[in-house]
């Protein structure tokens, strides 16, 4: 398991540096930009970070690591769990990053939890499909999910101002709900991945 | 103790069925699993490692059912697949660090030793490796966690003759300890022929034979004769043949050869080719 | 002890080993009661099958060139003069048979063959 996480970490450092830069840039943008664009700035890093683990899985498939991993003393459950842990870490790291930027900017922590939730929910929706059907079909599904999110984000920006009105504390039950969903998604992925022929 | 036992092992796909296979590899021995591309060698290996679900039969590793002993049982198995697939961005040193987190029995010193021995750079990325270097890195990993059974799918493919010789030496060395065993699958056997104690032929998903190598030399031979003489031989005795305008080469059991006709020695590759051809005709 | 495996040779590997060991035992290069390498380590040193090596040893043991002590290994047997003589006679016979066959194929009479042999052995003296 430790080995799997270390490997994913190496991959993030090599392949996903661009992700990190974009996330940082947009988080700064999100915290400092005017209210009109804040919803877009707020959600784009969530979509990006929510995509990091699915993209790691796509690399694993392309490089056939997922096949090779089965020759190692690891279970499929461990493989899936490793990815979900990584996803959780990424969501947490992004949230902490946003929080820091917001604090530095004295913008207050409102809207923080919704970002964490968006990142987790995105992965909770994507990962089971990807682990079940493979990265290719999973990516297709991402298009759909991202589209829905975009619509929601635009809709949210037009109806309620997410960046401004969502109180940080009130977001905690929502964050907990997202974690529950994430755990359910993990259980589902474990079951689905068990059945997959690689 | 047997390092590996396959009992009535079966896997069914649309248009291709592997098995039922029965195969035994005793500890201390090296078995060569030979077959053309698509014969089912890789499928067999994947079934042994439970990478794909079997449809029937059993696989036992050191006396234990593979499914029961995995994943921990895989600590004891060093595997090199036909395509060595580490992430392309990794260096050999990083692969070592990852494996330290994967195998309980990881031997970092042994791994570094193999990297030096194979002349593999520690800092170069895997994607810049040549085919031979990739293979060598796979072999280095397989040998560095104190495995008792090596399972190697085409381990010498892509290696130059010098590297091949080196690798063959390592496989031979591995079984100096009689509690260990090696399963090598390959479609070329010339460089592995000397090494193997047992030979199994896989053809179109079926095991054509599995035998001590030396007994194969004794049991089978090639008769080289004129067409007229060939006609006199019982067709049922001919296991495979190759005809040219100038004569016939026929594979038969030595006991079936007509008296007075000289039956020549057959090497494993020739035996396999002729047998596979014979199988086509029938 | 010296051993070579000739991949090009038509003789089976176990026979190559057995023959070479036999020659060295006969010549005295391998002494009586000398410990031979274990089957497995010889096989691994030569990179050949363990079964092949075992076969060579079995052959030699059957012919009385070596003996096994359980748990200790294989040793060179006491030289049996009668056995050596028999062994050599067998080889001579084989060579002569080959010569006779060759002679017959080009109409060399037995008398001529005998004369040849006489001249050859005289020349050696």
Coordinates of C-alpha atoms in Angstrom, one line a residue:
Chain A
X1 CA 0.0 0.0 0.0
X2 CA 2.8 2.4 1.0
X3 CA 4.4 1.5 -2.3
X4 CA 1.2 2.4 -4.3
X5 CA 0.9 5.8 -2.6
X6 CA 4.5 6.5 -3.2
X7 CA 4.2 5.6 -6.8
X8 CA 1.2 7.9 -7.3
X9 CA 3.1 10.7 -5.5
X10 CA 5.9 10.3 -8.1
X11 CA 3.4 10.4 -10.9
X12 CA 1.8 13.6 -9.5
X13 CA 5.2 15.2 -9.3
X14 CA 6.1 14.3 -12.9
X15 CA 2.9 14.4 -14.8
X16 CA 0.6 16.7 -12.9
X17 CA 2.8 19.7 -12.1
X18 CA 0.6 21.7 -14.5
X19 CA -2.4 20.7 -12.3
X20 CA -0.8 22.1 -9.2
X21 CA 0.1 25.4 -10.9
X22 CA -3.4 25.8 -12.3
X23 CA -4.9 25.0 -8.9
X24 CA -2.7 27.5 -7.2
X25 CA -3.3 30.2 -9.8
X26 CA -7.1 29.7 -9.8
X27 CA -7.3 29.5 -6.0
X28 CA -5.5 32.9 -5.8
X29 CA -7.9 34.1 -8.5
X30 CA -10.9 32.7 -6.7
X31 CA -10.0 34.4 -3.5
X32 CA -9.0 37.7 -4.9
X33 CA -11.2 38.2 -7.9
X34 CA -14.4 40.2 -7.8
X35 CA -17.6 38.4 -6.9
X36 CA -18.8 38.2 -10.5
X37 CA -16.3 35.6 -11.5
X38 CA -15.7 34.0 -8.2
X39 CA -17.9 31.0 -8.8
X40 CA -16.0 30.1 -11.9
X41 CA -12.7 30.6 -10.1
X42 CA -13.9 28.7 -7.1
X43 CA -15.0 25.7 -9.0
X44 CA -12.4 25.3 -11.7
X45 CA -9.7 24.2 -9.2
X46 CA -12.2 21.7 -7.8
X47 CA -12.8 20.2 -11.2
X48 CA -9.1 20.1 -11.8
X49 CA -8.1 18.5 -8.6
X50 CA -11.1 16.2 -8.8
X51 CA -9.6 15.0 -12.0
X52 CA -6.1 14.2 -10.7
X53 CA -6.9 10.7 -9.4
X54 CA -8.9 9.7 -12.5
X55 CA -6.0 10.8 -14.6
X56 CA -3.6 8.8 -12.4
X57 CA -5.8 5.7 -13.1
X58 CA -5.6 6.6 -16.9
X59 CA -1.8 6.6 -16.6
X60 CA -1.9 3.3 -14.8
X61 CA -3.9 1.8 -17.6
X62 CA -1.8 3.3 -20.4
X63 CA 1.4 2.2 -18.8
X64 CA -0.1 -1.2 -17.8
X65 CA 0.9 -0.7 -14.3
X66 CA -2.6 -1.9 -13.2
X67 CA -1.8 -5.2 -14.8
X68 CA 1.7 -5.4 -13.4
X69 CA 0.4 -4.5 -9.9
X70 CA -1.5 -7.7 -9.9
X71 CA 1.8 -9.7 -9.9
X72 CA 2.7 -8.0 -6.7
X73 CA 1.5 -9.0 -3.2
X74 CA -1.3 -6.5 -3.3
X75 CA -5.0 -6.9 -3.5
X76 CA -7.3 -5.1 -5.9
X77 CA -9.0 -3.6 -2.8
X78 CA -5.6 -2.1 -1.9
X79 CA -5.2 -0.6 -5.4
X80 CA -8.7 1.0 -5.2
X81 CA -8.2 2.2 -1.6
X82 CA -4.9 3.7 -2.5
X83 CA -6.5 5.8 -5.2
X84 CA -9.3 6.9 -2.9
X85 CA -6.9 7.9 -0.1
X86 CA -4.9 9.9 -2.7
X87 CA -8.1 11.6 -3.8
X88 CA -9.0 12.5 -0.2
X89 CA -5.5 13.9 0.4
X90 CA -5.7 15.9 -2.8
X91 CA -9.1 17.4 -1.8
X92 CA -7.8 18.1 1.7
X93 CA -4.6 19.7 0.4
X94 CA -6.6 21.9 -2.0
X95 CA -8.9 23.0 0.8
X96 CA -6.0 23.9 3.0
X97 CA -4.4 25.8 0.2
X98 CA -7.6 27.7 -0.5
X99 CA -8.0 28.4 3.2
X100 CA -4.5 29.8 3.5
X101 CA -5.0 32.0 0.5
X102 CA -8.3 33.2 1.9
X103 CA -6.8 34.0 5.2
X104 CA -3.9 35.8 3.7
X105 CA -6.4 37.8 1.6
X106 CA -8.6 38.4 4.7
X107 CA -11.5 37.3 2.6
X108 CA -12.9 35.0 5.3
X109 CA -13.5 31.3 5.0
X110 CA -16.9 31.4 3.5
X111 CA -17.4 29.0 0.6
X112 CA -14.5 26.9 1.6
X113 CA -16.4 23.7 2.4
X114 CA -18.2 23.8 -0.9
X115 CA -14.9 23.5 -2.7
X116 CA -13.9 20.5 -0.7
X117 CA -17.3 19.0 -1.3
X118 CA -17.2 19.7 -5.0
X119 CA -13.8 18.0 -5.3
X120 CA -14.8 14.9 -3.4
X121 CA -18.2 14.5 -5.1
X122 CA -16.6 14.8 -8.4
X123 CA -14.3 11.9 -7.6
X124 CA -17.0 9.9 -5.9
X125 CA -19.0 10.1 -9.1
X126 CA -16.1 9.5 -11.5
X127 CA -14.0 6.8 -9.9
X128 CA -16.5 3.9 -9.8
X129 CA -17.2 4.3 -13.5
X130 CA -13.5 4.6 -14.3
X131 CA -12.5 1.6 -12.3
X132 CA -15.4 -0.4 -13.6
X133 CA -15.3 0.5 -17.3
X134 CA -11.7 1.6 -17.8
X135 CA -10.2 5.1 -18.2
X136 CA -11.4 5.6 -21.7
X137 CA -15.1 5.3 -21.0
X138 CA -14.5 6.9 -17.6
X139 CA -13.2 10.0 -19.4
X140 CA -16.2 10.1 -21.5
X141 CA -18.3 10.2 -18.4
X142 CA -16.2 12.9 -17.1
X143 CA -17.2 15.1 -20.0
X144 CA -20.8 14.6 -18.9
X145 CA -20.1 15.2 -15.2
X146 CA -18.0 18.3 -16.0
X147 CA -20.8 19.6 -18.2
X148 CA -23.3 19.2 -15.4
X149 CA -21.0 20.9 -13.0
X150 CA -20.5 23.8 -15.4
X151 CA -24.2 24.2 -15.7
X152 CA -24.6 24.1 -12.0
X153 CA -21.8 26.5 -11.5
X154 CA -23.2 29.0 -14.0
X155 CA -26.7 28.4 -12.5
X156 CA -25.3 28.9 -9.0
X157 CA -23.6 32.1 -10.0
X158 CA -26.8 33.4 -11.5
X159 CA -29.2 32.4 -8.7
X160 CA -27.3 32.4 -5.4
X161 CA -23.8 33.8 -5.0
X162 CA -22.0 30.7 -3.7
X163 CA -18.8 32.5 -3.0
X164 CA -20.4 35.0 -0.8
X165 CA -23.4 33.5 0.9
X166 CA -22.4 30.0 1.9
X167 CA -21.3 30.2 5.5
X168 CA -18.2 28.2 6.3
X169 CA -19.5 26.5 9.4
X170 CA -22.8 25.7 7.9
X171 CA -20.9 23.8 5.2
X172 CA -19.5 21.2 7.6
X173 CA -22.6 19.0 7.6
X174 CA -22.4 19.2 3.8
X175 CA -18.7 18.2 3.9
X176 CA -19.6 15.2 6.1
X177 CA -22.3 14.2 3.7
X178 CA -19.8 14.4 0.9
X179 CA -17.4 12.2 2.9
X180 CA -20.1 9.6 3.4
X181 CA -20.8 9.7 -0.3
X182 CA -17.1 9.3 -1.0
X183 CA -16.9 6.2 1.3
X184 CA -20.0 4.7 -0.4
X185 CA -18.3 5.3 -3.7
X186 CA -15.1 3.6 -2.5
X187 CA -17.1 0.5 -1.4
X188 CA -18.8 0.4 -4.8
X189 CA -15.5 0.8 -6.7
X190 CA -13.9 -2.0 -4.6
X191 CA -16.7 -4.3 -5.6
X192 CA -16.7 -3.3 -9.2
X193 CA -12.9 -3.5 -9.6
X194 CA -12.9 -6.9 -8.1
X195 CA -15.0 -8.2 -11.1
X196 CA -13.0 -6.4 -13.8
X197 CA -10.9 -8.5 -16.2
X198 CA -7.7 -6.7 -16.8
Chain B
X1 CA 7.3 -30.5 -2.5
X2 CA 5.9 -29.2 -5.8
X3 CA 6.5 -25.5 -6.4
X4 CA 3.6 -25.4 -8.8
X5 CA 0.7 -27.7 -9.7
X6 CA -2.0 -27.1 -12.2
X7 CA -5.0 -29.4 -12.1
X8 CA -7.6 -29.4 -14.9
X9 CA -7.1 -25.6 -15.1
X10 CA -9.4 -24.1 -17.6
X11 CA -10.3 -20.6 -19.0
X12 CA -12.9 -20.1 -21.7
X13 CA -13.1 -17.1 -24.0
X14 CA -15.2 -16.6 -27.1
X15 CA -13.4 -18.6 -29.7
X16 CA -10.5 -19.8 -27.5
X17 CA -10.4 -22.2 -24.7
X18 CA -7.3 -22.8 -22.6
X19 CA -7.0 -26.2 -21.0
X20 CA -7.9 -28.3 -19.2
X21 CA -4.2 -28.1 -18.2
X22 CA -2.4 -30.5 -15.9
X23 CA 1.2 -29.5 -15.1
X24 CA 3.6 -30.1 -12.2
X25 CA 6.8 -28.2 -11.4
X26 CA 8.7 -29.8 -8.6
X27 CA 10.9 -27.6 -6.4
X28 CA 14.5 -27.3 -7.6
X29 CA 13.5 -27.7 -11.2
X30 CA 13.2 -25.4 -14.2
X31 CA 10.2 -25.9 -16.6
X32 CA 10.1 -24.5 -20.1
X33 CA 6.6 -23.7 -21.3
X34 CA 6.8 -23.5 -25.0
X35 CA 4.2 -22.4 -27.4
X36 CA 3.6 -20.2 -30.4
X37 CA 2.1 -16.7 -30.0
X38 CA -1.5 -17.1 -29.0
X39 CA -1.1 -20.6 -27.7
X40 CA -2.1 -19.5 -24.2
X41 CA 1.2 -19.1 -22.4
X42 CA 0.4 -15.7 -21.0
X43 CA -3.1 -16.7 -20.1
X44 CA -1.7 -19.7 -18.2
X45 CA 0.6 -17.4 -16.3
X46 CA -2.2 -14.9 -15.5
X47 CA -4.3 -17.8 -14.2
X48 CA -1.5 -19.0 -12.0
X49 CA -1.2 -15.5 -10.6
X50 CA -5.0 -15.2 -10.4
X51 CA -4.8 -12.1 -12.5
X52 CA -7.8 -13.4 -14.4
X53 CA -10.5 -15.7 -13.1
X54 CA -10.3 -19.3 -13.9
X55 CA -13.3 -21.1 -15.1
X56 CA -12.3 -24.5 -13.7
X57 CA -9.6 -26.5 -12.0
X58 CA -7.1 -25.6 -9.4
X59 CA -3.7 -23.9 -9.1
X60 CA -1.4 -24.8 -6.2
X61 CA 1.7 -22.9 -5.2
X62 CA 3.9 -24.8 -2.7
X63 CA 1.0 -27.0 -1.9
X64 CA -1.5 -24.1 -1.3
X65 CA -4.4 -23.0 -3.4
X66 CA -3.3 -19.8 -5.1
X67 CA -6.4 -17.8 -4.2
X68 CA -6.1 -18.7 -0.6
X69 CA -2.4 -17.9 -0.4
X70 CA -2.6 -14.6 -2.3
X71 CA -1.9 -11.7 -1.9
X72 CA 0.8 -12.7 0.7
X73 CA 1.7 -15.8 -1.4
X74 CA 2.9 -13.4 -4.1
X75 CA 5.8 -12.4 -1.9
X76 CA 7.3 -15.8 -2.8
X77 CA 6.7 -15.4 -6.5
X78 CA 9.0 -13.3 -8.7
X79 CA 7.2 -12.4 -11.9
X80 CA 8.4 -10.9 -15.2
X81 CA 5.6 -10.4 -17.7
X82 CA 6.3 -10.3 -21.4
X83 CA 5.9 -6.5 -21.3
X84 CA 7.7 -5.0 -18.4
X85 CA 5.5 -2.1 -17.4
X86 CA 6.6 0.4 -14.9
X87 CA 5.4 4.0 -15.1
X88 CA 7.4 5.7 -17.7
X89 CA 8.4 8.6 -15.6
X90 CA 10.1 6.5 -12.9
X91 CA 13.8 5.9 -12.5
X92 CA 15.2 2.5 -11.4
X93 CA 16.0 3.9 -8.0
X94 CA 12.4 5.1 -7.6
X95 CA 11.1 1.7 -8.7
X96 CA 13.3 0.3 -5.9
X97 CA 11.8 2.7 -3.3
X98 CA 8.2 1.8 -4.4
X99 CA 9.0 -1.9 -4.2
X100 CA 10.3 -1.5 -0.7
X101 CA 6.8 -0.3 0.2
X102 CA 5.2 -3.2 -1.6
X103 CA 7.2 -6.3 -0.6
X104 CA 7.8 -7.2 3.0
X105 CA 10.9 -9.1 2.0
X106 CA 12.3 -6.4 -0.2
X107 CA 16.1 -6.7 -0.4
X108 CA 17.3 -3.2 -1.4
X109 CA 21.0 -4.3 -1.4
X110 CA 20.2 -7.2 -3.8
X111 CA 18.3 -4.8 -6.0
X112 CA 21.1 -2.3 -6.2
X113 CA 23.5 -5.2 -6.9
X114 CA 21.4 -6.3 -9.9
X115 CA 21.2 -2.7 -11.2
X116 CA 25.0 -2.6 -11.2
X117 CA 25.3 -6.0 -12.6
X118 CA 22.9 -5.2 -15.4
X119 CA 24.5 -1.9 -15.9
X120 CA 21.2 -0.1 -15.4
X121 CA 21.4 3.6 -14.7
X122 CA 19.7 4.7 -11.5
X123 CA 18.7 8.1 -12.6
X124 CA 17.4 7.5 -16.1
X125 CA 13.6 7.5 -16.7
X126 CA 12.0 4.2 -17.6
X127 CA 10.7 5.6 -20.9
X128 CA 14.2 6.2 -22.1
X129 CA 15.1 2.6 -21.4
X130 CA 15.8 0.2 -24.3
X131 CA 13.7 -2.9 -24.5
X132 CA 16.5 -4.9 -23.1
X133 CA 17.0 -2.5 -20.2
X134 CA 13.3 -2.7 -19.4
X135 CA 13.4 -6.4 -19.3
X136 CA 16.5 -6.4 -17.1
X137 CA 14.8 -4.0 -14.6
X138 CA 11.8 -6.3 -14.5
X139 CA 14.1 -9.3 -13.8
X140 CA 16.0 -7.3 -11.1
X141 CA 12.7 -6.6 -9.3
X142 CA 11.6 -10.2 -9.6
X143 CA 14.9 -11.4 -8.1
X144 CA 15.1 -8.9 -5.2
X145 CA 12.4 -10.0 -2.9
X146 CA 13.6 -13.5 -1.9
X147 CA 11.1 -15.3 -4.2
X148 CA 11.0 -19.0 -4.2
X149 CA 9.4 -19.4 -7.6
X150 CA 10.2 -17.3 -10.7
X151 CA 7.5 -17.0 -13.3
X152 CA 8.9 -15.5 -16.5
X153 CA 7.0 -14.8 -19.6
X154 CA 9.4 -14.5 -22.5
X155 CA 12.2 -13.3 -20.2
X156 CA 14.9 -13.2 -22.9
X157 CA 12.9 -11.5 -25.6
X158 CA 14.5 -8.3 -26.7
X159 CA 17.8 -9.1 -25.0
X160 CA 21.0 -9.2 -27.0
X161 CA 23.1 -12.4 -26.9
X162 CA 25.4 -11.2 -24.2
X163 CA 22.6 -10.1 -21.9
X164 CA 20.7 -13.3 -22.7
X165 CA 23.6 -15.4 -21.6
X166 CA 23.9 -13.4 -18.4
X167 CA 20.2 -13.8 -17.6
X168 CA 20.3 -17.5 -18.4
X169 CA 23.1 -17.8 -15.9
X170 CA 21.1 -16.0 -13.3
X171 CA 18.1 -18.3 -13.7
X172 CA 20.3 -21.3 -13.5
X173 CA 21.9 -19.9 -10.3
X174 CA 18.5 -19.3 -8.8
X175 CA 17.8 -23.0 -8.5
X176 CA 21.1 -23.9 -6.9
X177 CA 18.9 -23.8 -3.9
X178 CA 16.7 -26.9 -4.3
X179 CA 13.7 -25.3 -2.6
X180 CA 13.3 -22.9 -5.5
X181 CA 11.9 -23.4 -9.0
X182 CA 11.5 -21.5 -12.3
X183 CA 8.7 -21.5 -14.9
X184 CA 9.8 -20.0 -18.2
X185 CA 7.5 -19.4 -21.0
X186 CA 8.9 -18.8 -24.4
X187 CA 8.4 -19.3 -28.1
X188 CA 12.1 -19.6 -28.7
X189 CA 13.9 -22.1 -26.6
X190 CA 17.4 -22.5 -28.1
X191 CA 19.1 -20.5 -25.3
X192 CA 16.9 -22.0 -22.6
X193 CA 17.0 -25.6 -23.8
X194 CA 20.0 -26.7 -21.8
X195 CA 18.7 -25.1 -18.7
X196 CA 15.3 -26.7 -18.5
X197 CA 14.6 -29.9 -16.6
X198 CA 11.1 -30.2 -17.9
X199 CA 9.5 -29.1 -21.1
X200 CA 5.8 -28.5 -21.7
X201 CA 4.3 -27.8 -25.1
X202 CA 1.3 -25.6 -25.4
X203 CA -0.5 -25.5 -28.7
X204 CA -3.9 -23.8 -29.3
X205 CA -4.7 -23.9 -25.6
X206 CA -3.9 -27.5 -25.1
X207 CA -0.9 -29.2 -23.5
X208 CA 0.6 -31.4 -26.2
X209 CA 3.1 -32.8 -23.8
X210 CA 4.9 -32.3 -20.5
X211 CA 7.9 -34.4 -20.0
X212 CA 11.5 -34.5 -18.6
X213 CA 13.6 -32.9 -21.3
X214 CA 16.1 -35.7 -21.6
X215 CA 13.3 -38.2 -22.1
X216 CA 12.1 -36.3 -25.1
X217 CA 15.5 -36.7 -26.7
X218 CA 15.2 -40.4 -26.1
X219 CA 11.7 -40.9 -27.0
X220 CA 11.5 -38.9 -30.2
X221 CA 13.8 -38.6 -33.2
X222 CA 13.8 -37.3 -36.7
X223 CA 13.9 -39.6 -39.6
X224 CA 15.4 -38.1 -42.8
X225 CA 14.6 -40.3 -45.8
X226 CA 13.6 -40.4 -49.4
X227 CA 9.9 -40.0 -50.3
X228 CA 9.7 -43.6 -51.4
X229 CA 11.0 -44.8 -48.0
X230 CA 8.7 -42.5 -46.2
X231 CA 5.7 -44.0 -48.0
X232 CA 6.4 -47.3 -46.3
X233 CA 6.1 -45.9 -42.8
X234 CA 2.8 -46.3 -41.0
X235 CA 1.2 -42.8 -41.1
X236 CA -0.1 -43.2 -37.6
X237 CA 3.4 -43.3 -36.3
X238 CA 4.3 -40.0 -38.0
X239 CA 3.8 -37.2 -35.5
X240 CA 4.8 -34.5 -37.8
X241 CA 6.7 -34.0 -41.0
X242 CA 8.4 -31.5 -43.3
X243 CA 8.6 -32.4 -47.0
X244 CA 10.9 -30.9 -49.6
X245 CA 11.3 -32.0 -53.3
X246 CA 14.4 -33.9 -52.2
X247 CA 13.1 -35.9 -49.2
X248 CA 11.1 -36.0 -46.1
X249 CA 11.9 -35.2 -42.5
X250 CA 9.5 -37.0 -40.2
X251 CA 9.1 -36.9 -36.5
X252 CA 8.4 -40.2 -34.8
X253 CA 8.8 -42.1 -31.6
X254 CA 12.1 -43.9 -31.9
X255 CA 10.4 -47.2 -31.1
X256 CA 8.1 -46.7 -34.1
X257 CA 10.9 -46.2 -36.6
X258 CA 11.4 -49.0 -39.1
X259 CA 14.5 -51.1 -38.5
X260 CA 17.6 -50.1 -40.2
X261 CA 16.6 -46.6 -40.7
X262 CA 18.7 -44.1 -38.9
X263 CA 16.7 -41.8 -36.6
X264 CA 18.5 -38.6 -35.8
X265 CA 18.5 -36.5 -32.7
X266 CA 15.8 -33.8 -32.5
X267 CA 16.2 -30.6 -30.6
X268 CA 13.4 -29.1 -28.7
X269 CA 12.6 -26.4 -31.1
X270 CA 12.4 -28.8 -34.0
X271 CA 10.4 -31.2 -32.0
X272 CA 7.9 -28.5 -31.2
X273 CA 7.6 -27.2 -34.7
X274 CA 7.1 -30.6 -36.2
X275 CA 4.6 -31.7 -33.5
X276 CA 2.6 -28.5 -33.9
X277 CA 2.5 -29.1 -37.7
X278 CA 1.5 -32.7 -37.1
X279 CA -1.3 -31.5 -34.9
X280 CA -2.6 -29.2 -37.7
X281 CA -2.9 -32.1 -40.1
X282 CA -5.0 -34.3 -37.9
Chain C
X1 CA 38.4 -31.6 -12.8
X2 CA 37.7 -30.2 -16.3
X3 CA 34.4 -30.4 -18.1
X4 CA 33.1 -28.9 -21.3
X5 CA 29.7 -29.0 -22.9
X6 CA 29.7 -28.9 -26.6
X7 CA 26.4 -27.6 -27.9
X8 CA 27.3 -28.6 -31.5
X9 CA 28.0 -32.2 -30.6
X10 CA 25.5 -34.7 -31.5
X11 CA 26.2 -36.6 -28.3
X12 CA 23.7 -36.0 -25.6
X13 CA 24.9 -33.8 -22.8
X14 CA 24.7 -36.5 -20.1
X15 CA 26.9 -38.6 -22.3
X16 CA 29.4 -35.8 -22.8
X17 CA 29.8 -35.4 -19.1
X18 CA 30.0 -39.1 -18.4
X19 CA 32.6 -39.7 -21.0
X20 CA 34.8 -36.8 -19.8
X21 CA 34.6 -37.9 -16.2
X22 CA 35.4 -41.4 -17.2
X23 CA 38.4 -40.3 -19.2
X24 CA 39.7 -38.3 -16.2
X25 CA 39.1 -41.2 -13.8
X26 CA 40.9 -43.6 -16.1
X27 CA 43.8 -41.2 -16.6
X28 CA 44.1 -40.7 -12.9
X29 CA 43.3 -37.0 -13.0
X30 CA 40.5 -37.8 -10.7
X31 CA 41.8 -39.9 -7.8
X32 CA 40.2 -42.7 -6.0
X33 CA 37.8 -41.6 -3.3
X34 CA 37.9 -38.0 -4.5
X35 CA 34.6 -36.2 -3.8
X36 CA 32.8 -35.1 -6.9
X37 CA 30.7 -31.9 -7.0
X38 CA 27.1 -32.5 -6.1
X39 CA 24.7 -33.1 -8.9
X40 CA 22.9 -29.8 -8.4
X41 CA 26.0 -27.6 -8.1
X42 CA 27.6 -29.2 -11.2
X43 CA 24.4 -28.6 -13.1
X44 CA 24.2 -25.0 -12.0
X45 CA 27.9 -24.4 -12.8
X46 CA 27.5 -25.8 -16.2
X47 CA 24.0 -24.2 -16.6
X48 CA 22.4 -27.4 -17.5
X49 CA 19.5 -29.4 -16.3
X50 CA 19.8 -31.1 -12.9
X51 CA 18.1 -34.2 -14.4
X52 CA 20.7 -34.4 -17.1
X53 CA 23.5 -34.2 -14.6
X54 CA 21.9 -36.8 -12.4
X55 CA 21.7 -39.1 -15.4
X56 CA 25.4 -38.8 -16.1
X57 CA 26.2 -39.7 -12.5
X58 CA 23.8 -42.6 -12.5
X59 CA 25.4 -43.9 -15.7
X60 CA 28.9 -43.7 -14.1
X61 CA 27.7 -45.3 -10.9
X62 CA 26.1 -48.1 -12.8
X63 CA 29.4 -48.7 -14.6
X64 CA 31.3 -48.7 -11.4
X65 CA 33.2 -45.5 -11.8
X66 CA 31.8 -43.8 -8.8
X67 CA 29.9 -44.6 -5.7
X68 CA 27.5 -42.6 -3.5
X69 CA 27.5 -42.2 0.2
X70 CA 24.1 -41.1 1.4
X71 CA 24.3 -37.6 2.8
X72 CA 27.8 -37.1 1.7
X73 CA 27.9 -37.2 -2.0
X74 CA 29.5 -39.0 -4.9
X75 CA 33.1 -40.3 -4.9
X76 CA 35.4 -41.7 -7.4
X77 CA 35.4 -45.5 -7.1
X78 CA 38.6 -47.6 -6.8
X79 CA 40.0 -48.2 -10.2
X80 CA 39.0 -51.5 -11.5
X81 CA 41.7 -52.7 -13.9
X82 CA 39.4 -55.3 -15.4
X83 CA 36.7 -52.6 -15.9
X84 CA 39.1 -50.2 -17.6
X85 CA 40.3 -52.9 -19.9
X86 CA 36.8 -53.8 -20.8
X87 CA 36.0 -50.2 -21.4
X88 CA 38.9 -49.7 -23.7
X89 CA 38.3 -52.9 -25.6
X90 CA 34.8 -51.7 -26.3
X91 CA 36.2 -48.5 -27.7
X92 CA 38.7 -50.3 -29.8
X93 CA 36.1 -52.6 -31.2
X94 CA 34.0 -49.6 -32.1
X95 CA 36.8 -48.0 -34.0
X96 CA 37.7 -51.1 -35.8
X97 CA 34.1 -51.7 -36.8
X98 CA 34.0 -48.2 -38.3
X99 CA 37.3 -48.9 -40.1
X100 CA 35.9 -52.2 -41.4
X101 CA 32.8 -50.5 -42.6
X102 CA 34.8 -47.9 -44.4
X103 CA 37.0 -50.5 -45.9
X104 CA 34.1 -52.5 -47.2
X105 CA 32.6 -49.5 -48.9
X106 CA 35.7 -49.0 -51.0
X107 CA 36.6 -52.6 -51.6
X108 CA 39.6 -52.8 -49.3
X109 CA 40.1 -56.4 -48.3
X110 CA 40.4 -57.6 -44.7
X111 CA 43.9 -58.7 -45.4
X112 CA 44.8 -55.2 -46.6
X113 CA 43.2 -53.7 -43.5
X114 CA 45.2 -56.0 -41.2
X115 CA 48.4 -55.0 -43.1
X116 CA 47.5 -51.4 -42.6
X117 CA 47.1 -51.9 -38.9
X118 CA 50.3 -53.8 -38.6
X119 CA 52.2 -51.0 -40.4
X120 CA 50.6 -48.4 -38.2
X121 CA 51.5 -50.1 -34.9
X122 CA 55.0 -50.8 -36.2
X123 CA 55.5 -47.2 -37.0
X124 CA 54.6 -46.2 -33.5
X125 CA 57.3 -48.4 -32.0

